[in-house]
Each structure stands twice: as structure tokens, then as C-alpha cells.
Amino acid sequence: MMPDLSVNIAPGHETGLLLRNPVMISCGTFGQDGYGSHMAAGVDFQRLGAVVAKTTTVLPRLGNATPRIAHAKAWTMNSIGLQNPGIEIVLREQAPLWVDWEVPVILSIAGERVDEFRQLAAAVEGTPGIAAIEINVSCPNVEGGLDFAQSPDFTGEAVRAVVTSTRLPVITKLSPNVTDITVIAKAAVEAGTHALTLTNTLIGMALDHDEARPVLGTVTGGISGPALKPISLAMVYKTYRAVEVPIIGVGGIETTNDALDYIYAGARAIQIGTANFSSPRTPQEILSGLERHVTRSNVASTTDLVGLAHNAVLPPAPTNSSH
Ligand SMILES: Cc1cc2nc3c(=O)[nH]c(=O)nc-3n(C[C@H](O)[C@H](O)[C@H](O)COP(=O)(O)O)c2cc1C
């Protein structure tokens, strides 16, 4: 018999957000367009805990100049630039398709002003087919001149605008491009987020060696894939000690052991991104791997494994020192 891996990733919300299992597809990596189009044959995403649909903005966005993707052995770098058709079209054309799906769909939203976050959450409110909202704060605040994600105040304002405009559970996805992620995490929790997703991509740059010029049209882009894992893992570990809400770990997960590492660091659920492009069955394989691991380990569920790494004998609080 398969173990029951169900997890509530929003226990602080009035109805909660109960997922059948802790394995999710991360934002921007679900199908070709991030909304689940052209899924490869044999991909059984309906069995997963949830999928996060592409970050959607108030108005349509064409995205950044090309090239927008670079690859190396340990990482992928993207500068897609939140290409999406805008909230009106997503709610009219995509959401109705999700109503009959077994897998809950979480919609990611991003605004350039606090008011746009409010507007997006209000537009989503009451739309069948959307189980929760994930706030993407890794976007420029045109009023503040910084990414929302880099300021606890801006993050708090964006979260407050969303939670006060919707009855849905709200998850806030944080950026690793910060000095101390716990400061931002605490601001998001104080503003009412029900869960945190850690992390988005890390800023980096790739050079075309022969041409001696940047590969990406935007010069810099967001690093994802295996190189991101130790960074996001440390952020999950630190944040687990700092806040009470559930953490969803994401960054470089390719195997069951990668997923378990995040769970041991403190993640109640995990998301898989880049691996979907090279190997679209990764999430279902990791789900099967977690089921086997739980059965073999004689625990009831992955929730019994959350935060285990904190029981190890270690200094009380991690520092930023590398020595
Ligand atoms: C092509 C691509 C597009 C992405 N688009 C989004 C997006 O629209 N919104 C968002 O919050 N994250 C986006 N991400 C970030 C992923 O959801 C994830 O946080 C990140 O890639 C780290 O996970 P991974 O190493 O498993 O890919 C994107 C990542 C990739 C590779």
C-alpha cells in the first residue's frame, strides 16, 4: 500500500491548502508556455501535489530580447522576462481548462506597483480552477526602484495587498538575491502570507568565449538547476529557524535525494523547475522515490522528515562566514 504523503501547505489559512503529496512543478516550467501547453507524452502531472502556472501580470508582456536561455553542465540561465498574455486572457482561456484537473493549479502573479498586486488578486478571486496564489516578488517596483524581493517593506506591502484582496491561500516566493533572506521572510509572514517558496533564480552572467560578449540579450539572467541547490538549501535551512509558516523548497532538484535534502532542511513541499525541460517525468519519478523512501524508512509520511537536519549537533545559528 502506498503511504499517504498529503501535506497542508497553508495551515494558517481558514480552509488550508491540502495537497495529495509534496511534489510540485515550479512556476515558468510547466509545459512549453508555463501554463501546461504541449506537455510531453507520458508526463503524469495530474498525480502531483500541485502545479504553479506562469507568473501573470496585469498587461501582456512580450518578454526580453533574445537570446534568453543559456546552458552549462551545472546550470541553466534564463532571462525570459515574465512573458505572458496578461491576467484577462489567462482567466478567460486557461483557468476554465484547469477546473476539471485533478491536480490543483496555483497561479503566480507579479505587479510593478503595489496596486497591481491588489488588482491581480482581486481579478483572480472567485475564478474556478485556481487553488491558490503564489506571489512572485522578483520583479522591479517601479515606484521604489528596487525589486520588491530586495526590500522587506516592499515585500510586506505586496503580500498585504494580496492577502487583503483574496480569500485564497497565499504563498510568497522569495529571491535568493538578498543578504539575509530571513528578514524578507519575516516581513512576508508578518504581512500574512500562508507559506513561502524558496527560492527563485540567482542573478548570474554567461559569456560567449569566442565572441567575448554576453550570451543573453539582457546581459545577466537567473541561474537555475544544480548550481542553485546549495544556495537555496541554505536559505530553506535558515528560514525554517526564523518563521513558523510552511516552506516550499525549490532550486536544482533532479533526484529523490535532492528533494529529501530540502525536506531535511525544513521544506514541507518541494518544486521542480529546470529538470522538467530535459526530463519531464522527473516530478513523478521523485514522487515515486519519496513514496518508496517513506515506506522503507518506517515513517508515516514526508512530514515526519521535515527539518530533520536541525537535529544534528551543529552550532546554534548559521552565520554567513565561509571559513
Ligand atoms: C525558463 C524558466 C522560466 C521561469 N519563469 C518563472 C516565472 O515566471 N516566475 C517565477 O516565479 N519563477 C520562474 N522561474 C523560476 C523557477 O520557478 C524556479 O524557482 C527556479 O528555476 C529554481 O528551480 P530549478 O533549479 O528547479 O529550476 C523560471 C525558471 C526557468 C528556468
Short mmCIF file of C-alpha atoms and ligand atoms in Angstrom, two decimals:
data_model
loop_
_atom_site.label_atom_id
_atom_site.label_comp_id
_atom_site.label_asym_id
_atom_site.label_seq_id
_atom_site.Cartn_x
_atom_site.Cartn_y
_atom_site.Cartn_z
CA MET A 1 0.00 0.00 0.00
CA MET A 2 1.25 3.47 -0.89
CA PRO A 3 1.86 5.79 2.05
CA ASP A 4 -0.30 8.88 2.50
CA LEU A 5 2.00 11.79 1.62
CA SER A 6 -0.64 14.50 1.83
CA VAL A 7 0.53 17.86 3.17
CA ASN A 8 -1.25 21.02 4.23
CA ILE A 9 0.90 23.84 2.96
CA ALA A 10 -1.31 26.62 4.32
CA PRO A 11 -2.40 25.56 7.81
CA GLY A 12 -2.82 29.20 8.82
CA HIS A 13 -5.48 29.75 6.15
CA GLU A 14 -9.14 29.19 7.05
CA THR A 15 -9.54 26.20 4.70
CA GLY A 16 -5.86 25.30 4.40
CA LEU A 17 -4.34 24.02 1.17
CA LEU A 18 -4.21 20.25 1.34
CA LEU A 19 -2.06 18.69 -1.40
CA ARG A 20 -2.09 14.98 -2.16
CA ASN A 21 1.68 14.93 -1.94
CA PRO A 22 4.54 17.43 -1.57
CA VAL A 23 5.78 17.33 -5.19
CA MET A 24 5.01 20.39 -7.31
CA ILE A 25 6.04 21.82 -10.69
CA SER A 26 7.59 25.25 -10.26
CA CYS A 27 6.50 28.43 -11.94
CA GLY A 28 7.52 29.01 -15.56
CA THR A 29 8.49 25.39 -16.17
CA PHE A 30 5.07 23.78 -16.64
CA GLY A 31 4.77 22.86 -20.32
CA GLN A 32 6.04 24.98 -23.15
CA ASP A 33 4.33 28.23 -22.16
CA GLY A 34 4.37 27.81 -18.37
CA TYR A 35 0.60 27.15 -18.39
CA GLY A 36 0.88 23.45 -19.26
CA SER A 37 0.75 23.57 -23.06
CA HIS A 38 2.41 20.82 -25.15
CA MET A 39 3.24 18.56 -22.22
CA ALA A 40 5.45 15.69 -23.35
CA ALA A 41 3.70 12.34 -23.77
CA GLY A 42 3.79 10.13 -20.67
CA VAL A 43 4.01 13.02 -18.22
CA ASP A 44 1.55 12.23 -15.46
CA PHE A 45 1.37 15.67 -13.83
CA GLN A 46 -2.19 15.06 -12.57
CA ARG A 47 -0.77 12.80 -9.84
CA LEU A 48 1.39 15.60 -8.43
CA GLY A 49 0.69 17.73 -5.38
CA ALA A 50 0.24 20.93 -7.40
CA VAL A 51 1.48 22.84 -10.43
CA VAL A 52 2.34 26.54 -10.41
CA ALA A 53 1.25 28.33 -13.56
CA LYS A 54 3.43 31.02 -15.16
CA THR A 55 3.77 34.41 -13.50
CA THR A 56 0.95 36.52 -14.88
CA THR A 57 0.93 40.31 -14.94
CA VAL A 58 -1.84 42.89 -15.40
CA LEU A 59 -0.96 43.57 -19.04
CA PRO A 60 0.51 41.13 -21.59
CA ARG A 61 4.31 41.02 -21.68
CA LEU A 62 6.39 40.03 -24.70
CA GLY A 63 9.44 39.21 -22.59
CA ASN A 64 13.06 40.22 -23.05
CA ALA A 65 15.35 40.43 -26.06
CA THR A 66 16.78 37.11 -27.29
CA PRO A 67 18.82 35.01 -26.63
CA ARG A 68 17.01 34.32 -23.37
CA ILE A 69 18.41 30.93 -22.35
CA ALA A 70 21.96 29.70 -21.75
CA HIS A 71 23.03 26.25 -20.54
CA ALA A 72 26.11 24.76 -18.92
CA LYS A 73 26.67 21.48 -17.10
CA ALA A 74 25.65 22.75 -13.68
CA TRP A 75 23.13 25.41 -14.54
CA THR A 76 20.58 26.95 -16.85
CA MET A 77 20.31 30.72 -17.10
CA ASN A 78 17.18 32.46 -18.29
CA SER A 79 16.09 35.99 -18.98
CA ILE A 80 12.58 35.24 -20.24
CA GLY A 81 11.26 38.45 -18.70
CA LEU A 82 7.87 37.23 -17.47
CA GLN A 83 6.44 36.69 -20.95
CA ASN A 84 2.70 36.10 -20.50
CA PRO A 85 -0.59 37.05 -22.17
CA GLY A 86 -1.88 39.11 -19.20
CA ILE A 87 -4.40 38.29 -16.49
CA GLU A 88 -7.54 38.81 -18.56
CA ILE A 89 -6.60 36.17 -21.14
CA VAL A 90 -5.27 33.72 -18.54
CA LEU A 91 -8.52 33.88 -16.57
CA ARG A 92 -10.64 33.62 -19.72
CA GLU A 93 -8.72 30.98 -21.67
CA GLN A 94 -6.53 28.98 -19.26
CA ALA A 95 -8.38 28.80 -15.93
CA PRO A 96 -11.50 27.07 -17.40
CA LEU A 97 -9.26 24.19 -18.55
CA TRP A 98 -7.97 23.71 -15.00
CA VAL A 99 -11.39 23.29 -13.41
CA ASP A 100 -11.60 19.57 -14.22
CA TRP A 101 -7.97 18.76 -13.45
CA GLU A 102 -7.17 16.52 -10.51
CA VAL A 103 -4.04 18.50 -9.73
CA PRO A 104 -4.55 21.88 -8.07
CA VAL A 105 -3.24 24.84 -10.06
CA ILE A 106 -1.60 27.71 -8.21
CA LEU A 107 -1.38 30.93 -10.21
CA SER A 108 1.74 33.09 -9.86
CA ILE A 109 1.21 36.84 -10.07
CA ALA A 110 3.55 39.83 -10.23
CA GLY A 111 2.92 43.57 -10.27
CA GLU A 112 5.13 46.56 -10.88
CA ARG A 113 3.26 48.57 -8.23
CA VAL A 114 1.57 47.50 -5.00
CA ASP A 115 -1.75 48.40 -6.54
CA GLU A 116 -1.14 45.92 -9.39
CA PHE A 117 -0.72 43.08 -6.86
CA ARG A 118 -4.06 44.11 -5.37
CA GLN A 119 -5.67 44.29 -8.81
CA LEU A 120 -4.37 40.85 -9.82
CA ALA A 121 -5.51 39.18 -6.58
CA ALA A 122 -8.95 40.77 -6.89
CA ALA A 123 -9.26 39.61 -10.51
CA VAL A 124 -8.37 36.01 -9.56
CA GLU A 125 -10.82 35.99 -6.63
CA GLY A 126 -13.71 33.63 -7.30
CA THR A 127 -12.25 32.20 -10.53
CA PRO A 128 -12.88 28.44 -10.60
CA GLY A 129 -9.78 26.38 -11.38
CA ILE A 130 -7.30 28.34 -9.26
CA ALA A 131 -6.49 26.82 -5.86
CA ALA A 132 -4.07 29.42 -4.52
CA ILE A 133 -1.89 32.38 -5.44
CA GLU A 134 1.90 32.41 -5.47
CA ILE A 135 3.28 35.96 -5.30
CA ASN A 136 6.41 36.49 -7.37
CA VAL A 137 8.19 39.42 -5.74
CA SER A 138 11.25 39.11 -8.01
CA CYS A 139 10.16 41.98 -10.19
CA PRO A 140 11.01 45.68 -10.29
CA ASN A 141 8.95 48.01 -8.14
CA VAL A 142 8.53 50.96 -10.50
CA GLU A 143 7.62 53.22 -7.58
CA GLY A 144 10.55 52.08 -5.42
CA GLY A 145 13.32 51.49 -7.96
CA LEU A 146 14.30 48.10 -6.48
CA ASP A 147 12.92 44.60 -6.90
CA PHE A 148 10.10 44.05 -4.39
CA ALA A 149 12.05 40.98 -3.24
CA GLN A 150 15.02 43.03 -2.10
CA SER A 151 13.16 45.09 0.46
CA PRO A 152 11.27 43.77 3.49
CA ASP A 153 8.97 46.80 3.31
CA PHE A 154 8.10 46.35 -0.40
CA THR A 155 7.66 42.60 0.07
CA GLY A 156 5.37 43.21 3.04
CA GLU A 157 3.31 45.74 1.08
CA ALA A 158 2.87 43.38 -1.86
CA VAL A 159 1.86 40.48 0.40
CA ARG A 160 -0.57 42.63 2.38
CA ALA A 161 -2.17 43.88 -0.85
CA VAL A 162 -2.76 40.29 -2.00
CA VAL A 163 -3.98 38.72 1.27
CA THR A 164 -6.45 41.52 1.80
CA SER A 165 -7.84 41.11 -1.74
CA THR A 166 -8.41 37.37 -1.87
CA ARG A 167 -9.83 34.53 0.20
CA LEU A 168 -7.43 32.06 -1.45
CA PRO A 169 -4.33 30.75 0.32
CA VAL A 170 -1.31 32.92 -0.49
CA ILE A 171 2.26 31.70 -0.94
CA THR A 172 5.12 34.17 -1.34
CA LYS A 173 8.10 33.19 -3.48
CA LEU A 174 11.32 34.87 -2.38
CA SER A 175 14.50 35.71 -4.22
CA PRO A 176 17.97 34.46 -3.27
CA ASN A 177 19.44 37.80 -4.43
CA VAL A 178 19.44 39.24 -0.91
CA THR A 179 21.86 39.49 2.00
CA ASP A 180 19.64 37.92 4.67
CA ILE A 181 16.57 36.09 3.43
CA THR A 182 15.15 35.70 6.94
CA VAL A 183 14.50 39.46 7.14
CA ILE A 184 12.39 39.30 3.97
CA ALA A 185 10.72 36.06 5.05
CA LYS A 186 9.67 37.57 8.38
CA ALA A 187 8.22 40.62 6.61
CA ALA A 188 6.17 38.36 4.31
CA VAL A 189 4.90 36.32 7.27
CA GLU A 190 4.01 39.43 9.27
CA ALA A 191 2.06 40.68 6.26
CA GLY A 192 0.02 37.48 6.27
CA THR A 193 1.50 35.04 3.75
CA HIS A 194 0.40 31.45 4.48
CA ALA A 195 3.56 29.82 3.08
CA LEU A 196 6.89 30.68 1.48
CA THR A 197 8.54 29.31 -1.67
CA LEU A 198 12.34 29.45 -1.52
CA THR A 199 13.86 30.35 -3.93
CA ASN A 200 13.61 31.99 -7.30
CA THR A 201 16.68 32.16 -9.61
CA LEU A 202 20.03 33.73 -8.66
CA ILE A 203 21.42 36.56 -10.81
CA GLY A 204 24.36 35.49 -12.98
CA MET A 205 26.01 36.05 -16.35
CA ALA A 206 27.29 33.84 -19.14
CA LEU A 207 29.91 34.87 -21.68
CA ASP A 208 30.33 33.68 -25.23
CA HIS A 209 34.03 32.96 -25.04
CA ASP A 210 34.77 33.06 -28.79
CA GLU A 211 32.91 36.31 -29.33
CA ALA A 212 33.94 37.85 -25.98
CA ARG A 213 30.40 39.06 -25.32
CA PRO A 214 27.45 38.21 -23.05
CA VAL A 215 25.33 35.28 -24.22
CA LEU A 216 21.98 36.64 -23.02
CA GLY A 217 20.26 39.56 -24.69
CA THR A 218 19.82 41.16 -21.25
CA VAL A 219 23.49 40.50 -20.28
CA THR A 220 22.51 38.96 -16.92
CA GLY A 221 19.91 36.30 -16.18
CA GLY A 222 18.62 33.96 -13.49
CA ILE A 223 20.61 30.84 -12.63
CA SER A 224 18.61 27.67 -12.00
CA GLY A 225 19.47 23.97 -11.93
CA PRO A 226 22.01 22.06 -9.80
CA ALA A 227 24.27 25.08 -9.15
CA LEU A 228 21.40 26.77 -7.33
CA LYS A 229 20.75 23.89 -4.94
CA PRO A 230 23.27 24.60 -2.14
CA ILE A 231 22.25 28.26 -2.10
CA SER A 232 18.50 27.64 -1.89
CA LEU A 233 19.05 24.80 0.55
CA ALA A 234 20.89 27.11 2.97
CA MET A 235 18.08 29.63 2.64
CA VAL A 236 15.46 27.00 3.44
CA TYR A 237 17.52 25.87 6.45
CA LYS A 238 17.92 29.40 7.83
CA THR A 239 14.33 30.41 7.15
CA TYR A 240 12.98 27.26 8.84
CA ARG A 241 14.57 28.55 12.06
CA ALA A 242 13.15 32.03 11.61
CA VAL A 243 9.46 31.59 10.74
CA GLU A 244 6.56 29.25 11.50
CA VAL A 245 4.81 29.03 8.10
CA PRO A 246 5.43 26.08 5.75
CA ILE A 247 8.34 26.39 3.35
CA ILE A 248 8.33 25.04 -0.20
CA GLY A 249 11.89 24.30 -1.34
CA VAL A 250 12.98 24.82 -4.94
CA GLY A 251 16.31 25.01 -6.75
CA GLY A 252 18.26 22.32 -8.56
CA ILE A 253 16.09 19.35 -7.60
CA GLU A 254 16.73 16.47 -10.00
CA THR A 255 16.55 13.39 -7.79
CA THR A 256 14.66 11.98 -4.80
CA ASN A 257 17.73 12.64 -2.65
CA ASP A 258 17.73 16.30 -3.72
CA ALA A 259 14.10 16.52 -2.63
CA LEU A 260 14.88 14.79 0.68
CA ASP A 261 17.73 17.25 1.33
CA TYR A 262 15.24 20.13 1.10
CA ILE A 263 12.80 18.29 3.36
CA TYR A 264 15.54 17.64 5.94
CA ALA A 265 16.49 21.35 5.76
CA GLY A 266 12.89 22.29 6.59
CA ALA A 267 10.75 22.20 3.42
CA ARG A 268 7.25 20.76 3.76
CA ALA A 269 6.91 20.55 -0.01
CA ILE A 270 9.25 20.91 -2.97
CA GLN A 271 9.05 22.27 -6.51
CA ILE A 272 10.88 21.08 -9.60
CA GLY A 273 11.74 23.54 -12.37
CA THR A 274 14.63 23.24 -14.83
CA ALA A 275 14.67 19.44 -14.68
CA ASN A 276 11.25 19.43 -16.38
CA PHE A 277 12.83 20.66 -19.62
CA SER A 278 15.44 17.91 -20.01
CA SER A 279 13.49 15.17 -18.27
CA PRO A 280 9.76 15.95 -17.96
CA ARG A 281 8.99 12.83 -15.94
CA THR A 282 11.28 13.98 -13.09
CA PRO A 283 8.44 15.11 -10.76
CA GLN A 284 6.53 11.82 -11.00
CA GLU A 285 9.77 9.85 -10.55
CA ILE A 286 10.64 11.88 -7.45
CA LEU A 287 7.13 11.31 -6.12
CA SER A 288 7.56 7.54 -6.53
CA GLY A 289 11.01 7.83 -4.92
CA LEU A 290 9.57 9.65 -1.91
CA GLU A 291 6.83 7.02 -1.55
CA ARG A 292 9.47 4.27 -1.56
CA HIS A 293 11.68 6.17 0.88
CA VAL A 294 8.84 6.74 3.35
CA THR A 295 7.82 3.07 3.20
CA ARG A 296 11.43 1.87 3.68
CA SER A 297 12.15 4.33 6.49
CA ASN A 298 9.17 3.24 8.56
CA VAL A 299 7.80 6.75 8.94
CA ALA A 300 4.19 7.68 8.23
CA SER A 301 4.88 10.48 5.77
CA THR A 302 7.43 13.00 4.50
CA THR A 303 6.05 15.42 7.11
CA ASP A 304 7.85 13.28 9.73
CA LEU A 305 11.12 14.08 7.95
CA VAL A 306 10.71 17.87 7.74
CA GLY A 307 13.57 19.72 9.45
CA LEU A 308 15.48 16.58 10.49
CA ALA A 309 18.81 18.24 9.66
CA HIS A 310 18.18 20.67 12.51
CA ASN A 311 18.51 17.81 15.00
CA ALA A 312 22.15 17.32 14.05
CA VAL A 313 24.70 18.66 16.55
CA LEU A 314 25.64 21.95 14.95
CA PRO A 315 26.36 25.50 16.07
CA PRO A 316 23.05 27.09 17.15
CA ALA A 317 22.70 29.60 14.32
CA PRO A 318 24.33 29.56 10.90
CA THR A 319 26.46 32.59 10.04
CA ASN A 320 27.34 33.99 6.64
CA SER A 321 31.01 33.17 7.15
CA SER A 322 32.63 30.84 4.63
CA HIS A 323 35.56 29.96 6.93
C1 LIG B 1 12.63 29.09 -18.17
C2 LIG B 1 12.27 29.46 -16.77
C3 LIG B 1 11.21 30.33 -16.54
C4 LIG B 1 10.85 30.70 -15.24
N1 LIG B 1 9.79 31.54 -15.04
C5 LIG B 1 9.44 31.88 -13.77
C6 LIG B 1 8.34 32.74 -13.53
O1 LIG B 1 7.65 33.19 -14.44
N2 LIG B 1 8.05 33.05 -12.23
C7 LIG B 1 8.73 32.55 -11.17
O2 LIG B 1 8.40 32.85 -10.01
N3 LIG B 1 9.79 31.71 -11.37
C8 LIG B 1 10.16 31.39 -12.63
N4 LIG B 1 11.22 30.55 -12.83
C9 LIG B 1 11.99 30.06 -11.67
C10 LIG B 1 11.60 28.64 -11.27
O3 LIG B 1 10.25 28.54 -10.93
C11 LIG B 1 12.47 28.14 -10.10
O4 LIG B 1 12.24 28.95 -8.96
C12 LIG B 1 13.95 28.17 -10.42
O5 LIG B 1 14.19 27.83 -11.76
C13 LIG B 1 14.75 27.25 -9.50
O6 LIG B 1 14.34 25.92 -9.60
P1 LIG B 1 15.07 24.83 -10.57
O7 LIG B 1 16.52 24.90 -10.26
O8 LIG B 1 14.43 23.53 -10.24
O9 LIG B 1 14.78 25.28 -11.96
C14 LIG B 1 11.59 30.17 -14.14
C15 LIG B 1 12.66 29.30 -14.37
C16 LIG B 1 13.01 28.94 -15.66
C17 LIG B 1 14.17 28.01 -15.86
#
